[in-house]
Amino acid sequence: MNQEAKPKQGLSKISSLRGMHDLLPEAMRRHKLIEKTAEETASLYGFEAMGTPILEPLDVFARTLGETSDVVSKEMYSFSDKSGEMVTLRPENTASVVRAFANNGLAMHVPIKFFYAGPMFRYERPQKGRLRQFHQFGIELIGPASPQADIEVIACGAMILDRLGIDQGISLHLNSLGNTISRHHYRTALMTYFQDHFDDLSQDSKDRLTRNPLRILDSKAEGDQVLIANAPKFADYLDQESSDFFAIVQQGLSALNIPFTLNQALVRGLDYYCHTAFEFVSTNLGAQGAVLGGGRYDGLAEFMGFPAIPAVGFAAGIERLAMLIAEPPSVLRPIFIIPMGDSAQIPALLLADQLRKSGLKSEMGYSGNLTKRLKQASKQNARYALILGEDEIAAGAVQLRDLDQSSQALIPLNQLPAHLKSLNNR
Ligand code: HAM
């Protein structure tokens, strides 16, 4: 260790921020498998990959998610940048996708079908399945106003879970938040009801009452629960158009054999939803059971000052899915190359290069005696080692050792790639 790299006495150790985790290869393999499965499935539905910046102007979220939502009122990573502009690390991606849709003049090209994956940031209290930096895979279908779009989006979510093998202890919760008129009537009814019980409400819910009484339904405060249970039900305030829309969604899901549970308490944590709201919830994750959630958000573009455009989508929490999937298939076992003596170093480099170019994963055992390097090969999960010394070089061959079987054979170099490919390397 040189002088500069020595740890300074008395300095506290640096660790990652609370609720923000490193993704080591084991976790990363799960994430990649989930992303790949989700991407392939979304592609079957005609969705295409896109990306948005992780840092956005504050207003992208402040104007759309609802000032009384937990995300906006408590959880956003917002700060002013060096130019004094208020910016936010995205807490979700739907608002960003709609901004991108409007900024890039895509209204002429609807329907637009996008999928994305990446990190999101919410300053929440970390616990199992709840992080401050987490990852989502999501799809957004922008343009169609018809309930068939909602059915397709939910079906895509169901197929992703199915293909990931997550079929135990998972249920789809479904609710309708109706159109604007229905929501207005329901809001008025809730306001009257909660006003009558004002003194019994939690402080958070009191604050939310005049601004958005629907948010009270999302309250986790114990004292609010009884009031919420007896509150007016949305279903009684849906007008004909909203009920018809919801009925078509339910019929479609039934026709596709996707079971669902109607859940009147499902209002979702973000304010931009209308009509369909849904969540796939797992019973195997404790309190943070929602693995994939979404719904229709026809009003979102207007909240940002863009022309109105209907849309529907969902996002899934990759960390939560990662806890539910089976162990991903193990990575390919490497071919382990062992050059013995200085004269073998360059031939070994060339050999590794040749094998990699022909698609074979190869590792190099740089130094140490043969026993030590064979141990290293086993540690790296290699099944085959190639031993290359002066004699082998002279013979234009290598010793191929099967570490699982403890057998060895001399193989001519010109036959090596084909020979290795013919072997079982599991
Ligand atoms: P969301 O329900 O807030 O919706 O998040 C979607 C999913 O992200 C959740 O179901 C959960 O699996 C995961 N998630 C959320 N917060 C955390 C966290 N702190 N730690 C770990 N996982 C978390 C949205 O974000 C909407 N943009 C979904 C949407 C797309 N609606 C329409 N289109």
XYZ file of N, CA, C and O and ligand atoms in Angstrom, residues 65 71 75 91-95 116 120 122 124 127 129-136 138-140 268-270 272-273 279-280 288-297 312-321, ligand 1:
237
model
N -48.054 14.246 -9.180
C -48.273 13.123 -8.260
C -49.245 13.484 -7.143
O -49.756 12.597 -6.456
N -45.404 10.764 -1.489
C -44.210 10.930 -2.328
C -43.840 12.408 -2.430
O -42.693 12.793 -2.191
N -41.278 12.538 0.469
C -40.271 11.562 0.054
C -39.370 11.951 -1.110
O -38.530 11.167 -1.514
N -38.903 9.983 -8.496
C -39.453 8.996 -7.559
C -40.255 7.924 -8.289
O -40.633 6.900 -7.702
N -40.561 8.189 -9.557
C -41.315 7.243 -10.402
C -41.097 7.711 -11.836
O -40.467 8.747 -12.061
N -41.591 6.984 -12.815
C -41.222 7.331 -14.188
C -42.400 7.692 -15.087
O -42.188 8.118 -16.212
N -43.626 7.544 -14.603
C -44.765 7.810 -15.483
C -44.820 9.291 -15.887
O -45.001 9.611 -17.065
N -44.637 10.176 -14.899
C -44.674 11.609 -15.206
C -43.543 11.967 -16.176
O -43.752 12.758 -17.111
N -39.626 0.677 -19.805
C -38.400 1.231 -19.229
C -38.017 0.430 -17.997
O -38.851 -0.272 -17.416
N -35.267 4.411 -9.120
C -36.176 5.463 -8.654
C -35.750 5.792 -7.227
O -35.143 4.944 -6.546
N -36.982 7.386 -3.413
C -37.998 7.908 -2.487
C -37.410 7.890 -1.081
O -36.915 6.842 -0.637
N -38.089 7.151 1.886
C -39.028 6.436 2.755
C -38.258 5.834 3.920
O -37.031 5.777 3.904
N -37.214 -0.575 5.056
C -37.525 -1.850 5.706
C -37.501 -2.914 4.613
O -37.171 -2.601 3.473
N -38.130 -4.828 1.589
C -38.907 -4.506 0.394
C -39.167 -3.022 0.200
O -39.875 -2.635 -0.717
N -38.607 -2.189 1.086
C -38.793 -0.742 0.898
C -37.442 -0.050 0.997
O -36.812 -0.050 2.053
N -37.005 0.504 -0.118
C -35.678 1.098 -0.203
C -35.797 2.564 -0.587
O -36.866 3.026 -0.983
N -34.697 3.269 -0.449
C -34.700 4.670 -0.894
C -34.244 4.793 -2.347
O -34.679 5.686 -3.048
N -33.355 3.904 -2.747
C -33.127 3.734 -4.193
C -33.603 2.332 -4.533
O -33.102 1.348 -3.981
N -34.591 2.265 -5.400
C -35.085 0.956 -5.821
C -35.210 0.986 -7.341
O -34.992 2.018 -7.968
N -35.546 -0.159 -7.923
C -35.589 -0.228 -9.382
C -36.975 -0.655 -9.840
O -37.602 -1.511 -9.216
N -37.418 -0.047 -10.899
C -38.721 -0.417 -11.460
C -38.558 -0.855 -12.907
O -37.699 -0.362 -13.633
N -41.331 -0.771 -16.014
C -42.691 -0.275 -16.239
C -43.046 -0.213 -17.708
O -42.166 -0.230 -18.582
N -44.345 -0.167 -17.975
C -44.804 0.054 -19.348
C -45.828 1.197 -19.327
O -46.537 1.385 -18.339
N -45.860 1.969 -20.400
C -46.846 3.041 -20.520
C -47.446 2.967 -21.920
O -46.714 2.920 -22.911
N -54.360 3.869 -4.583
C -53.002 4.105 -5.078
C -52.390 5.341 -4.411
O -53.094 6.224 -3.959
N -51.087 5.353 -4.334
C -50.401 6.411 -3.587
C -50.145 7.684 -4.370
O -49.617 8.644 -3.841
N -50.491 7.699 -5.650
C -50.225 8.870 -6.483
C -51.568 9.401 -6.997
O -52.495 8.625 -7.225
N -52.587 10.877 -9.824
C -52.959 11.096 -11.220
C -53.928 10.055 -11.800
O -54.288 10.122 -12.965
N -54.358 9.109 -11.004
C -55.159 8.014 -11.575
C -56.636 8.356 -11.770
O -57.211 9.169 -11.038
N -53.303 -3.442 -8.509
C -52.043 -3.839 -7.887
C -51.984 -5.356 -7.784
O -52.966 -5.981 -7.375
N -50.862 -5.931 -8.167
C -50.602 -7.340 -7.883
C -49.895 -7.381 -6.535
O -48.851 -6.737 -6.370
N -44.776 -4.995 2.727
C -44.578 -4.377 1.407
C -44.893 -5.383 0.302
O -44.030 -5.805 -0.456
N -46.152 -5.771 0.215
C -46.536 -6.855 -0.673
C -46.822 -6.451 -2.115
O -46.890 -7.302 -2.993
N -46.990 -5.151 -2.381
C -47.333 -4.720 -3.750
C -46.112 -4.882 -4.647
O -45.079 -4.265 -4.410
N -46.229 -5.750 -5.646
C -45.067 -5.975 -6.510
C -45.195 -5.269 -7.856
O -44.195 -4.989 -8.514
N -46.426 -4.964 -8.253
C -46.633 -4.369 -9.577
C -47.943 -3.586 -9.499
O -48.968 -4.149 -9.129
N -47.882 -2.295 -9.794
C -49.105 -1.504 -9.654
C -49.223 -0.455 -10.738
O -48.218 -0.005 -11.303
N -50.439 -0.067 -11.025
C -50.622 0.958 -12.032
C -52.072 1.296 -12.229
O -52.909 1.033 -11.364
N -52.353 1.856 -13.399
C -53.725 2.219 -13.700
C -53.775 3.246 -14.814
O -52.772 3.516 -15.486
N -54.954 3.832 -14.974
C -55.190 4.808 -16.045
C -54.912 6.216 -15.528
O -55.185 6.513 -14.364
N -54.327 7.033 -16.362
C -53.971 8.389 -15.903
C -54.250 9.414 -17.010
O -53.358 10.131 -17.449
N -52.461 4.625 -19.950
C -52.561 3.619 -18.881
C -51.224 2.878 -18.815
O -50.541 2.730 -19.832
N -50.838 2.434 -17.625
C -49.560 1.727 -17.500
C -49.391 1.113 -16.127
O -50.304 1.135 -15.308
N -48.208 0.553 -15.926
C -47.877 0.018 -14.592
C -46.380 0.075 -14.362
O -45.609 0.256 -15.321
N -45.983 -0.092 -13.117
C -44.569 -0.305 -12.802
C -44.469 -1.408 -11.764
O -45.339 -1.542 -10.900
N -43.394 -2.187 -11.893
C -43.152 -3.289 -10.952
C -41.873 -2.998 -10.180
O -40.923 -2.441 -10.737
N -41.837 -3.370 -8.919
C -40.648 -3.174 -8.102
C -39.705 -4.361 -8.283
O -40.024 -5.484 -7.891
N -38.536 -4.107 -8.873
C -37.637 -5.220 -9.209
C -37.084 -5.890 -7.945
O -37.002 -7.118 -7.876
N -36.752 -5.106 -6.900
C -36.226 -5.725 -5.661
C -37.276 -6.662 -5.055
O -36.937 -7.714 -4.520
N -38.542 -6.236 -5.114
C -39.590 -7.094 -4.524
C -39.765 -8.371 -5.346
O -39.904 -9.459 -4.798
N -39.729 -8.241 -6.667
C -39.832 -9.441 -7.513
C -38.629 -10.353 -7.271
O -38.757 -11.582 -7.248
P -46.049 2.735 -7.403
O -47.165 1.881 -6.922
O -45.700 3.922 -6.586
O -46.460 3.177 -8.864
O -44.759 1.855 -7.599
C -44.779 0.681 -8.375
C -44.035 -0.442 -7.687
O -42.715 -0.008 -7.347
C -44.634 -0.857 -6.348
O -45.699 -1.768 -6.540
C -43.451 -1.510 -5.666
O -43.300 -2.840 -6.119
C -42.274 -0.681 -6.180
N -41.865 0.300 -5.146
C -42.415 1.492 -4.874
N -41.772 2.104 -3.878
C -40.769 1.280 -3.496
C -39.715 1.342 -2.517
N -39.559 2.411 -1.734
N -38.861 0.298 -2.414
C -38.986 -0.776 -3.219
N -39.953 -0.895 -4.172
C -40.826 0.120 -4.310
C -45.691 3.923 -9.682
O -44.546 4.209 -9.478
C -46.396 4.313 -10.967
N -45.468 5.139 -11.783
C -46.848 3.088 -11.731
C -47.558 3.413 -12.994
C -47.045 3.316 -14.257
N -48.797 3.860 -13.110
C -49.075 4.052 -14.383
N -48.014 3.753 -15.080
